């Protein structure tokens, strides 16, 4: 009975602790598709990234961060995209109408690094910051691709207001 009791205690303690860690700290997720190439899945393989929930707990995100979010078109679908603009930024869109958008309060503009193959803000417009669930901090698998995910915006995608400030 002691052995069975130990197993029950371990499960009863381990499951809530595990769920809390995943919910508060973060988790590893598989990234499918080509919308974030060349950063993720550069050779049509599959990358696994660590998604930090802790990093976005107060929706404190920055331009260039790669984030996981719920699709504004389909809440069952999770996306991973790069933040290009924050509230107040003026964005020159790629194929969205209108061609220039001011990001409203509480929203951000997200794009895939592979613009020709990405379902992003150029399709559905600015997204509510509340849809962001985590920040990608590192590629953890395969081992040959271990690296931190850098927060950077491609020069050609900088918000118009930041270019005019320079």
CSV table of C-alpha atoms in Angstrom, one decimal:
chain,number,residue,atom,x,y,z
A,1,UNK,CA,0.0,0.0,0.0
A,2,UNK,CA,2.9,2.4,0.6
A,3,UNK,CA,4.1,2.1,-3.0
A,4,UNK,CA,0.6,2.9,-4.3
A,5,UNK,CA,0.3,5.7,-1.8
A,6,UNK,CA,3.6,7.2,-3.0
A,7,UNK,CA,2.4,7.1,-6.6
A,8,UNK,CA,-0.9,8.8,-5.7
A,9,UNK,CA,1.0,11.5,-3.8
A,10,UNK,CA,3.4,12.1,-6.6
A,11,UNK,CA,0.6,12.4,-9.2
A,12,UNK,CA,-1.5,14.6,-6.9
A,13,UNK,CA,1.4,17.0,-6.3
A,14,UNK,CA,3.2,16.7,-9.7
A,15,UNK,CA,0.2,17.4,-12.0
A,16,UNK,CA,-0.8,20.8,-10.4
A,17,UNK,CA,2.9,21.9,-10.2
A,18,UNK,CA,3.4,20.9,-13.8
A,19,UNK,CA,0.3,22.7,-15.0
A,20,UNK,CA,1.3,25.8,-13.0
A,21,UNK,CA,4.8,25.8,-14.6
A,22,UNK,CA,3.4,25.5,-18.1
A,23,UNK,CA,0.8,28.2,-17.4
A,24,UNK,CA,3.1,30.7,-15.7
A,25,UNK,CA,6.7,30.0,-17.0
A,26,UNK,CA,6.3,28.6,-20.5
A,27,UNK,CA,6.4,25.5,-22.7
A,28,UNK,CA,8.0,24.0,-25.8
A,29,UNK,CA,6.0,24.1,-29.0
A,30,UNK,CA,6.4,22.7,-32.5
A,31,UNK,CA,6.4,25.3,-35.3
A,32,UNK,CA,5.0,24.1,-38.6
A,33,UNK,CA,4.9,26.0,-41.9
A,34,UNK,CA,7.1,28.5,-43.7
A,35,UNK,CA,5.7,31.8,-42.7
A,36,UNK,CA,8.6,32.6,-40.4
A,37,UNK,CA,11.4,31.4,-42.7
A,38,UNK,CA,14.3,31.9,-42.6
A,39,UNK,CA,14.3,32.3,-38.8
A,40,UNK,CA,12.2,29.2,-38.2
A,41,UNK,CA,12.1,26.0,-40.3
A,42,UNK,CA,14.7,27.3,-42.8
A,43,UNK,CA,15.2,24.0,-44.6
A,44,UNK,CA,11.5,23.0,-44.6
A,45,UNK,CA,12.2,21.0,-41.4
A,46,UNK,CA,10.4,21.4,-38.1
A,47,UNK,CA,11.7,23.6,-35.3
A,48,UNK,CA,10.6,23.5,-31.6
A,49,UNK,CA,10.8,26.8,-29.7
A,50,UNK,CA,10.5,27.7,-26.1
A,51,UNK,CA,7.5,30.0,-25.6
A,52,UNK,CA,7.8,32.1,-22.5
A,53,UNK,CA,4.5,33.0,-21.0
A,54,UNK,CA,6.3,34.9,-18.2
A,55,UNK,CA,7.7,37.4,-20.8
A,56,UNK,CA,4.2,38.6,-21.9
A,57,UNK,CA,2.3,38.3,-18.6
A,58,UNK,CA,1.7,42.1,-18.5
A,59,UNK,CA,1.5,42.3,-22.4
A,60,UNK,CA,4.9,44.1,-22.2
A,61,UNK,CA,6.0,43.3,-25.8
A,62,UNK,CA,8.4,45.1,-28.1
A,63,UNK,CA,8.9,45.7,-31.8
A,64,UNK,CA,10.8,42.7,-33.2
A,65,UNK,CA,9.6,40.2,-30.6
A,66,UNK,CA,8.5,36.8,-32.1
A,67,UNK,CA,5.3,35.9,-30.3
A,68,UNK,CA,2.7,33.2,-30.2
A,69,UNK,CA,-0.9,34.4,-30.6
A,70,UNK,CA,-4.5,33.2,-31.3
A,71,UNK,CA,-5.6,33.9,-34.8
A,72,UNK,CA,-8.1,36.8,-34.9
A,73,UNK,CA,-9.9,34.9,-37.7
A,74,UNK,CA,-10.0,31.5,-36.0
A,75,UNK,CA,-9.5,31.3,-32.2
A,76,UNK,CA,-8.7,27.6,-32.5
A,77,UNK,CA,-5.6,28.4,-34.5
A,78,UNK,CA,-2.3,29.5,-32.9
A,79,UNK,CA,0.1,31.6,-35.0
A,80,UNK,CA,3.7,32.6,-34.5
A,81,UNK,CA,4.7,36.0,-35.9
A,82,UNK,CA,7.0,39.0,-35.4
A,83,UNK,CA,5.7,42.2,-33.9
A,84,UNK,CA,6.4,45.0,-36.5
A,85,UNK,CA,4.5,47.9,-34.9
A,86,UNK,CA,3.0,48.9,-31.6
A,87,UNK,CA,0.1,51.2,-30.8
A,88,UNK,CA,0.5,54.6,-32.4
A,89,UNK,CA,3.0,53.3,-35.0
A,90,UNK,CA,2.3,54.0,-38.7
A,91,UNK,CA,2.7,50.9,-40.8
A,92,UNK,CA,3.2,50.8,-44.6
A,93,UNK,CA,1.2,47.6,-45.3
A,94,UNK,CA,2.2,45.0,-47.9
A,95,UNK,CA,-1.2,44.1,-49.3
A,96,UNK,CA,-3.8,45.4,-46.8
A,97,UNK,CA,-6.2,48.1,-47.6
A,98,UNK,CA,-5.6,50.9,-46.7
A,99,UNK,CA,-1.9,51.0,-47.7
A,100,UNK,CA,-1.0,53.0,-44.5
A,101,UNK,CA,-2.3,52.1,-41.1
A,102,UNK,CA,-2.0,53.7,-37.7
A,103,UNK,CA,-2.0,50.9,-35.1
A,104,UNK,CA,-4.8,51.6,-32.6
A,105,UNK,CA,-4.5,51.6,-28.8
A,106,UNK,CA,-4.2,48.1,-27.3
A,107,UNK,CA,-3.2,46.6,-30.7
A,108,UNK,CA,0.0,45.7,-32.6
A,109,UNK,CA,0.9,44.8,-36.1
A,110,UNK,CA,2.4,41.3,-36.7
A,111,UNK,CA,4.0,39.8,-39.8
A,112,UNK,CA,5.7,36.6,-40.7
A,113,UNK,CA,9.3,36.9,-41.8
A,114,UNK,CA,8.3,35.2,-45.1
A,115,UNK,CA,5.8,37.8,-46.3
A,116,UNK,CA,4.9,36.0,-49.4
A,117,UNK,CA,3.6,33.0,-47.4
A,118,UNK,CA,2.2,34.4,-44.2
A,119,UNK,CA,-1.3,34.8,-42.7
A,120,UNK,CA,-0.7,38.0,-40.7
A,121,UNK,CA,-1.8,41.6,-40.1
A,122,UNK,CA,-1.5,42.2,-43.8
A,123,UNK,CA,-4.5,39.9,-44.1
A,124,UNK,CA,-6.5,40.7,-40.9
A,125,UNK,CA,-5.2,44.1,-39.8
A,126,UNK,CA,-3.9,45.1,-36.4
A,127,UNK,CA,-4.4,42.5,-33.7
A,128,UNK,CA,-5.4,43.0,-30.1
A,129,UNK,CA,-2.4,42.6,-27.8
A,130,UNK,CA,-4.6,40.4,-25.6
A,131,UNK,CA,-4.4,37.7,-28.3
A,132,UNK,CA,-0.7,37.3,-27.6
A,133,UNK,CA,0.0,34.2,-25.4
A,134,UNK,CA,3.8,33.9,-25.3
A,135,UNK,CA,7.1,35.1,-26.6
A,136,UNK,CA,9.5,32.8,-28.5
A,137,UNK,CA,12.8,33.0,-26.7
A,138,UNK,CA,14.9,30.1,-28.1
A,139,UNK,CA,14.9,27.4,-30.7
A,140,UNK,CA,15.4,24.2,-28.6
A,141,UNK,CA,15.2,21.5,-31.3
A,142,UNK,CA,16.8,20.2,-33.4
A,143,UNK,CA,20.2,20.5,-31.5
A,144,UNK,CA,21.9,21.8,-34.7
A,145,UNK,CA,19.6,24.9,-34.5
A,146,UNK,CA,19.9,25.8,-30.8
A,147,UNK,CA,19.9,29.5,-30.6
A,148,UNK,CA,18.2,32.5,-28.9
A,149,UNK,CA,15.4,34.2,-30.9
A,150,UNK,CA,16.5,37.8,-31.4
A,151,UNK,CA,14.1,40.7,-31.3
A,152,UNK,CA,14.7,42.6,-34.5
A,153,UNK,CA,12.7,44.2,-37.3
A,154,UNK,CA,13.9,43.9,-40.9
A,155,UNK,CA,15.0,47.4,-42.0
A,156,UNK,CA,12.4,47.4,-44.9
A,157,UNK,CA,9.6,46.8,-42.4
A,158,UNK,CA,10.3,49.5,-39.9
A,159,UNK,CA,7.2,51.6,-38.9
A,160,UNK,CA,7.1,54.8,-41.0
A,161,UNK,CA,7.1,57.0,-37.9
A,162,UNK,CA,10.4,55.5,-36.7
A,163,UNK,CA,12.0,56.0,-40.1
A,164,UNK,CA,10.9,59.7,-40.1
A,165,UNK,CA,12.4,60.2,-36.6
A,166,UNK,CA,15.9,59.3,-37.8
